[in-house]
Amino acid sequence: MIAEGNLVDTIGDGMPPEHRRKGVSTVAGNAGNQAVAYLGPGKVTVETIDYPELVLKDGPGVHPANVGRKCDHGVILKVVSTNICGSDQHMVRGRTTAPSGLVLGHEITGEVVEAGRDVEYIKVGDLCSVPFNIACGRCRMCKEGHTGVCLNVNPERPGSAYGYVDMGGWVGGQAEYVMVPYADWNLLRFPDKDQAMEKILDLTMLSDIFPTGYHGAVTAGVTTGSTVYVAGAGPVGLAAAYSSLLLGAAVVVVGDMVAERLEQARSFGCETVDLTEQGTLPERLEQILGEPEVDAAIDAVGFEARGHGANAAEAPATVLNSVMEVTRAAGRLGIPGLYVTGDPGAVDDAAKMGSLSIRIGLGWAKSHTFTTGQCPVMRYHRRLMGAILADRAHIADAVNATVIPLSEAPRGYAEFDSGVARKYVLDPHGLVAAR
């Protein structure tokens, strides 16, 4: 546990003179800013970028219409923890159109070290979770609770996120410091800083994978007594499986091709199916449940799906088609797995544009309900925070949270890509390790 008082007290007094003004911690800051950048397929590095300001400047991936966008409604955060996500891994594998030099990271927890002129309620010293969705709080979508498709933060399309391709160019948070716009709306402040630091490995999951997994379960209709199939035992799949149990599911079956990940799913009470082994998915489910279908299914794999079997090749529609096959009539499918509109490494020209051979006729015949898209984190994160702080949810254990320094991010990406059953948490200032 760190010493009592503001986390900013541990940084030092190296703030540039231009940051020493009203609404700025006088002991926080740094002339530089170490950050994780994507250089090309399979390549990430830790490099020094500019200390953030309350303006979106030109840079890799920044939409021209966003260049120079003033953010007096924003704050600068000292990043306490920031996680490597499977969505980041898609970019690092070269499976998106992400530009070289893009600073990565959309799972951010941090302390406010500077507050903009128009920030009213968030204060310097507050420790906060940052939803990965960037949302203005003013548009129709935000007012209706659809913060994953905010209309005002990305000139190219609805929806935005930090450090992600085609999301407007907002600088990622796998860094020492990051700027967060619309702070009063976006930030979830933890009520007690010392308590939060005691549970920081759980709370760091509130920025994305815990709400995303929970959203997958909720939109799949998981409730008391449900039988659930979760495709994929990566961190989001594990979060979806854990969330399903939290919601009262009777049996949760997780399918994957990596033995270590399946073992992690079993560690908190799931049944598992090794998809490299013989037998169809309905047959395997019948062995476990006594019937070949489930009440609810969750696709936590996305567009890099592979066919079933020991030597299966990539087949991007496999999971969507298999979950339709095993979900009962009138059942629901939650699809938190990522699907993209541009995949240069896809298996065919159609898939390169996000067009997949989905058996929509099967889904129509069974009256299935599908829910796709970014999780609207704000819909869930406050309640999930309450569950964590009340010691009712232990998501860090479920996803095997593993802390490493920011400097070791390239190793974390490489190991995550190999299929290890870990959720890597980057610790830019050593505050998590010192908790």
mmCIF file of C-alpha atoms in Angstrom, residues 72-300:
data_model
loop_
_atom_site.group_PDB
_atom_site.id
_atom_site.type_symbol
_atom_site.label_atom_id
_atom_site.label_comp_id
_atom_site.label_asym_id
_atom_site.label_seq_id
_atom_site.Cartn_x
_atom_site.Cartn_y
_atom_site.Cartn_z
ATOM 1 C CA ASP A 72 -11.047 22.688 -21.720
ATOM 2 C CA HIS A 73 -13.608 20.144 -20.490
ATOM 3 C CA GLY A 74 -10.823 17.562 -20.083
ATOM 4 C CA VAL A 75 -8.230 16.493 -17.538
ATOM 5 C CA ILE A 76 -4.696 15.129 -17.532
ATOM 6 C CA LEU A 77 -4.322 11.820 -15.721
ATOM 7 C CA LYS A 78 -1.289 10.280 -14.164
ATOM 8 C CA VAL A 79 -1.866 6.689 -15.266
ATOM 9 C CA VAL A 80 -1.954 4.296 -12.314
ATOM 10 C CA SER A 81 -2.761 1.204 -14.376
ATOM 11 C CA THR A 82 -3.443 0.486 -18.034
ATOM 12 C CA ASN A 83 -4.142 -2.916 -19.524
ATOM 13 C CA ILE A 84 -3.271 -4.769 -22.711
ATOM 14 C CA CYS A 85 -6.485 -5.752 -24.510
ATOM 15 C CA GLY A 86 -7.204 -8.358 -27.146
ATOM 16 C CA SER A 87 -8.463 -5.502 -29.321
ATOM 17 C CA ASP A 88 -4.984 -3.969 -29.114
ATOM 18 C CA GLN A 89 -3.569 -7.333 -30.144
ATOM 19 C CA HIS A 90 -5.626 -7.320 -33.353
ATOM 20 C CA MET A 91 -3.847 -4.095 -34.342
ATOM 21 C CA VAL A 92 -0.424 -5.343 -33.319
ATOM 22 C CA ARG A 93 -0.898 -8.464 -35.430
ATOM 23 C CA GLY A 94 -1.442 -6.198 -38.417
ATOM 24 C CA ARG A 95 -5.081 -7.178 -38.763
ATOM 25 C CA THR A 96 -6.396 -3.630 -38.968
ATOM 26 C CA THR A 97 -5.482 -0.471 -40.868
ATOM 27 C CA ALA A 98 -3.804 1.071 -37.807
ATOM 28 C CA PRO A 99 -1.023 3.508 -38.796
ATOM 29 C CA SER A 100 2.564 3.168 -37.623
ATOM 30 C CA GLY A 101 3.269 5.313 -34.592
ATOM 31 C CA LEU A 102 -0.205 4.967 -33.080
ATOM 32 C CA VAL A 103 0.002 5.177 -29.269
ATOM 33 C CA LEU A 104 -1.972 2.240 -27.888
ATOM 34 C CA GLY A 105 -4.178 1.720 -24.880
ATOM 35 C CA HIS A 106 -7.852 2.207 -24.056
ATOM 36 C CA GLU A 107 -8.060 0.554 -20.614
ATOM 37 C CA ILE A 108 -7.057 3.331 -18.234
ATOM 38 C CA THR A 109 -7.213 4.043 -14.510
ATOM 39 C CA GLY A 110 -5.514 7.154 -13.216
ATOM 40 C CA GLU A 111 -5.292 10.141 -10.924
ATOM 41 C CA VAL A 112 -6.192 13.639 -12.027
ATOM 42 C CA VAL A 113 -3.156 15.949 -12.055
ATOM 43 C CA GLU A 114 -4.686 18.772 -14.105
ATOM 44 C CA ALA A 115 -8.277 19.852 -14.626
ATOM 45 C CA GLY A 116 -9.395 22.044 -17.510
ATOM 46 C CA ARG A 117 -11.182 25.342 -17.183
ATOM 47 C CA ASP A 118 -14.644 23.871 -17.798
ATOM 48 C CA VAL A 119 -14.366 20.868 -15.459
ATOM 49 C CA GLU A 120 -16.727 21.403 -12.518
ATOM 50 C CA TYR A 121 -16.969 18.221 -10.463
ATOM 51 C CA ILE A 122 -13.829 16.140 -11.033
ATOM 52 C CA LYS A 123 -10.934 17.477 -8.944
ATOM 53 C CA VAL A 124 -7.155 17.229 -8.928
ATOM 54 C CA GLY A 125 -6.256 14.217 -6.808
ATOM 55 C CA ASP A 126 -9.324 12.146 -7.747
ATOM 56 C CA LEU A 127 -8.581 8.527 -8.625
ATOM 57 C CA CYS A 128 -10.814 7.463 -11.503
ATOM 58 C CA SER A 129 -11.677 4.737 -13.968
ATOM 59 C CA VAL A 130 -11.848 5.814 -17.617
ATOM 60 C CA PRO A 131 -14.471 4.133 -19.823
ATOM 61 C CA PHE A 132 -12.778 3.083 -23.041
ATOM 62 C CA ASN A 133 -15.653 4.722 -24.956
ATOM 63 C CA ILE A 134 -15.002 8.418 -25.426
ATOM 64 C CA ALA A 135 -18.343 10.173 -25.189
ATOM 65 C CA CYS A 136 -19.466 13.795 -25.165
ATOM 66 C CA GLY A 137 -22.519 13.408 -22.915
ATOM 67 C CA ARG A 138 -24.433 15.869 -25.098
ATOM 68 C CA CYS A 139 -25.519 14.070 -28.256
ATOM 69 C CA ARG A 140 -28.633 11.975 -28.782
ATOM 70 C CA MET A 141 -26.755 8.685 -28.411
ATOM 71 C CA CYS A 142 -25.134 9.695 -25.117
ATOM 72 C CA LYS A 143 -28.428 10.956 -23.709
ATOM 73 C CA GLU A 144 -30.063 7.636 -24.605
ATOM 74 C CA GLY A 145 -27.252 5.682 -22.910
ATOM 75 C CA HIS A 146 -25.511 4.513 -26.075
ATOM 76 C CA THR A 147 -22.090 5.919 -25.170
ATOM 77 C CA GLY A 148 -20.312 3.441 -27.433
ATOM 78 C CA VAL A 149 -21.644 5.282 -30.464
ATOM 79 C CA CYS A 150 -21.284 8.938 -29.425
ATOM 80 C CA LEU A 151 -21.888 11.193 -32.422
ATOM 81 C CA ASN A 152 -19.516 14.038 -31.567
ATOM 82 C CA VAL A 153 -16.070 12.617 -30.804
ATOM 83 C CA ASN A 154 -15.146 10.855 -34.045
ATOM 84 C CA PRO A 155 -15.695 12.705 -37.334
ATOM 85 C CA GLU A 156 -15.456 9.462 -39.329
ATOM 86 C CA ARG A 157 -18.188 7.361 -37.718
ATOM 87 C CA PRO A 158 -20.169 7.005 -34.482
ATOM 88 C CA GLY A 159 -18.085 5.860 -31.529
ATOM 89 C CA SER A 160 -14.565 6.444 -30.333
ATOM 90 C CA ALA A 161 -11.870 5.038 -28.068
ATOM 91 C CA TYR A 162 -8.387 5.933 -26.898
ATOM 92 C CA GLY A 163 -5.457 4.665 -28.956
ATOM 93 C CA TYR A 164 -7.512 2.760 -31.500
ATOM 94 C CA VAL A 165 -7.683 2.663 -35.285
ATOM 95 C CA ASP A 166 -10.439 4.688 -36.978
ATOM 96 C CA MET A 167 -11.623 6.065 -33.651
ATOM 97 C CA GLY A 168 -10.808 9.735 -34.150
ATOM 98 C CA GLY A 169 -7.167 9.683 -33.103
ATOM 99 C CA TRP A 170 -7.438 10.237 -29.359
ATOM 100 C CA VAL A 171 -4.034 9.390 -27.863
ATOM 101 C CA GLY A 172 -3.844 6.044 -26.094
ATOM 102 C CA GLY A 173 -3.346 5.504 -22.397
ATOM 103 C CA GLN A 174 -0.587 2.876 -22.311
ATOM 104 C CA ALA A 175 1.528 5.753 -21.105
ATOM 105 C CA GLU A 176 2.603 7.640 -18.017
ATOM 106 C CA TYR A 177 0.110 10.445 -18.643
ATOM 107 C CA VAL A 178 -2.980 10.805 -20.816
ATOM 108 C CA MET A 179 -5.622 13.403 -21.617
ATOM 109 C CA VAL A 180 -9.281 12.516 -21.039
ATOM 110 C CA PRO A 181 -11.916 14.807 -22.639
ATOM 111 C CA TYR A 182 -15.372 15.569 -21.215
ATOM 112 C CA ALA A 183 -14.057 14.575 -17.799
ATOM 113 C CA ASP A 184 -17.167 15.310 -15.727
ATOM 114 C CA TRP A 185 -19.122 12.964 -17.965
ATOM 115 C CA ASN A 186 -16.558 10.250 -18.717
ATOM 116 C CA LEU A 187 -14.732 9.632 -15.447
ATOM 117 C CA LEU A 188 -15.901 7.294 -12.687
ATOM 118 C CA ARG A 189 -14.384 8.565 -9.436
ATOM 119 C CA PHE A 190 -13.562 6.029 -6.756
ATOM 120 C CA PRO A 191 -15.025 7.183 -3.434
ATOM 121 C CA ASP A 192 -12.048 6.199 -1.268
ATOM 122 C CA LYS A 193 -8.543 6.275 -2.726
ATOM 123 C CA ASP A 194 -6.906 3.988 -0.174
ATOM 124 C CA GLN A 195 -9.669 1.393 -0.531
ATOM 125 C CA ALA A 196 -9.416 1.657 -4.307
ATOM 126 C CA MET A 197 -5.680 1.024 -4.279
ATOM 127 C CA GLU A 198 -6.231 -2.092 -2.171
ATOM 128 C CA LYS A 199 -8.514 -3.396 -4.942
ATOM 129 C CA ILE A 200 -6.784 -1.774 -7.898
ATOM 130 C CA LEU A 201 -6.329 -5.026 -9.842
ATOM 131 C CA ASP A 202 -10.084 -5.543 -9.840
ATOM 132 C CA LEU A 203 -10.936 -1.884 -10.403
ATOM 133 C CA THR A 204 -8.591 -1.556 -13.382
ATOM 134 C CA MET A 205 -10.889 -3.976 -15.211
ATOM 135 C CA LEU A 206 -13.784 -1.463 -15.046
ATOM 136 C CA SER A 207 -12.451 0.518 -18.006
ATOM 137 C CA ASP A 208 -13.305 -2.265 -20.453
ATOM 138 C CA ILE A 209 -13.265 -6.020 -19.998
ATOM 139 C CA PHE A 210 -15.445 -6.394 -16.916
ATOM 140 C CA PRO A 211 -18.266 -4.206 -18.307
ATOM 141 C CA THR A 212 -17.695 -5.694 -21.777
ATOM 142 C CA GLY A 213 -17.952 -9.257 -20.513
ATOM 143 C CA TYR A 214 -20.933 -8.320 -18.363
ATOM 144 C CA HIS A 215 -22.580 -6.607 -21.358
ATOM 145 C CA GLY A 216 -22.093 -9.794 -23.377
ATOM 146 C CA ALA A 217 -23.857 -11.786 -20.668
ATOM 147 C CA VAL A 218 -26.667 -9.270 -20.135
ATOM 148 C CA THR A 219 -27.408 -8.915 -23.845
ATOM 149 C CA ALA A 220 -27.404 -12.712 -24.176
ATOM 150 C CA GLY A 221 -30.190 -12.765 -21.607
ATOM 151 C CA VAL A 222 -28.258 -14.567 -18.893
ATOM 152 C CA THR A 223 -30.220 -14.794 -15.665
ATOM 153 C CA THR A 224 -30.861 -17.098 -12.718
ATOM 154 C CA GLY A 225 -30.676 -20.719 -13.838
ATOM 155 C CA SER A 226 -29.456 -20.051 -17.387
ATOM 156 C CA THR A 227 -27.229 -22.409 -19.311
ATOM 157 C CA VAL A 228 -24.588 -20.404 -21.158
ATOM 158 C CA TYR A 229 -21.993 -21.068 -23.832
ATOM 159 C CA VAL A 230 -19.058 -18.636 -24.059
ATOM 160 C CA ALA A 231 -16.915 -18.882 -27.184
ATOM 161 C CA GLY A 232 -13.352 -17.875 -26.322
ATOM 162 C CA ALA A 233 -11.392 -18.001 -23.069
ATOM 163 C CA GLY A 234 -9.316 -14.888 -23.567
ATOM 164 C CA PRO A 235 -9.747 -12.114 -20.989
ATOM 165 C CA VAL A 236 -13.099 -10.897 -22.368
ATOM 166 C CA GLY A 237 -14.406 -14.456 -22.616
ATOM 167 C CA LEU A 238 -13.330 -15.148 -19.042
ATOM 168 C CA ALA A 239 -14.962 -11.888 -17.945
ATOM 169 C CA ALA A 240 -18.164 -12.889 -19.755
ATOM 170 C CA ALA A 241 -18.119 -16.320 -18.106
ATOM 171 C CA TYR A 242 -17.477 -14.800 -14.667
ATOM 172 C CA SER A 243 -20.243 -12.246 -15.263
ATOM 173 C CA SER A 244 -22.642 -15.019 -16.251
ATOM 174 C CA LEU A 245 -22.048 -16.728 -12.923
ATOM 175 C CA LEU A 246 -22.440 -13.368 -11.152
ATOM 176 C CA LEU A 247 -25.830 -13.014 -12.863
ATOM 177 C CA GLY A 248 -26.923 -16.415 -11.583
ATOM 178 C CA ALA A 249 -26.259 -18.826 -14.460
ATOM 179 C CA ALA A 250 -26.666 -22.476 -13.532
ATOM 180 C CA VAL A 251 -23.945 -23.763 -15.886
ATOM 181 C CA VAL A 252 -21.393 -21.842 -17.946
ATOM 182 C CA VAL A 253 -19.508 -23.738 -20.649
ATOM 183 C CA VAL A 254 -16.435 -22.101 -22.173
ATOM 184 C CA GLY A 255 -14.943 -23.215 -25.484
ATOM 185 C CA ASP A 256 -11.383 -22.520 -26.604
ATOM 186 C CA MET A 257 -8.367 -24.152 -28.266
ATOM 187 C CA VAL A 258 -5.757 -23.269 -25.626
ATOM 188 C CA ALA A 259 -5.510 -25.660 -22.673
ATOM 189 C CA GLU A 260 -4.119 -23.033 -20.294
ATOM 190 C CA ARG A 261 -7.047 -20.713 -20.930
ATOM 191 C CA LEU A 262 -9.553 -23.514 -20.430
ATOM 192 C CA GLU A 263 -7.878 -24.340 -17.121
ATOM 193 C CA GLN A 264 -8.299 -20.699 -16.089
ATOM 194 C CA ALA A 265 -12.029 -20.916 -16.874
ATOM 195 C CA ARG A 266 -12.347 -24.020 -14.731
ATOM 196 C CA SER A 267 -10.613 -22.232 -11.848
ATOM 197 C CA PHE A 268 -13.767 -20.251 -11.048
ATOM 198 C CA GLY A 269 -16.377 -22.901 -11.762
ATOM 199 C CA CYS A 270 -16.910 -23.149 -15.522
ATOM 200 C CA GLU A 271 -17.249 -26.289 -17.599
ATOM 201 C CA THR A 272 -15.039 -26.348 -20.687
ATOM 202 C CA VAL A 273 -14.853 -27.648 -24.236
ATOM 203 C CA ASP A 274 -11.505 -28.085 -25.986
ATOM 204 C CA LEU A 275 -12.334 -27.215 -29.576
ATOM 205 C CA THR A 276 -9.232 -28.952 -30.905
ATOM 206 C CA GLU A 277 -10.712 -32.322 -29.942
ATOM 207 C CA GLN A 278 -13.103 -34.458 -31.982
ATOM 208 C CA GLY A 279 -16.848 -34.083 -31.798
ATOM 209 C CA THR A 280 -19.211 -31.326 -32.817
ATOM 210 C CA LEU A 281 -20.042 -28.513 -30.437
ATOM 211 C CA PRO A 282 -23.667 -29.693 -29.986
ATOM 212 C CA GLU A 283 -22.379 -33.175 -29.154
ATOM 213 C CA ARG A 284 -19.921 -31.795 -26.614
ATOM 214 C CA LEU A 285 -22.584 -29.643 -24.986
ATOM 215 C CA GLU A 286 -24.946 -32.606 -24.747
ATOM 216 C CA GLN A 287 -22.278 -34.532 -22.852
ATOM 217 C CA ILE A 288 -22.121 -31.719 -20.278
ATOM 218 C CA LEU A 289 -25.711 -30.449 -20.145
ATOM 219 C CA GLY A 290 -27.764 -33.436 -21.282
ATOM 220 C CA GLU A 291 -28.958 -31.473 -24.310
ATOM 221 C CA PRO A 292 -27.169 -29.995 -27.346
ATOM 222 C CA GLU A 293 -28.181 -26.379 -26.818
ATOM 223 C CA VAL A 294 -28.000 -23.535 -24.318
ATOM 224 C CA ASP A 295 -30.259 -20.705 -23.226
ATOM 225 C CA ALA A 296 -27.709 -18.009 -24.053
ATOM 226 C CA ALA A 297 -24.471 -17.722 -26.024
ATOM 227 C CA ILE A 298 -21.647 -15.173 -26.074
ATOM 228 C CA ASP A 299 -19.122 -14.635 -28.883
ATOM 229 C CA ALA A 300 -15.945 -13.358 -27.229
#
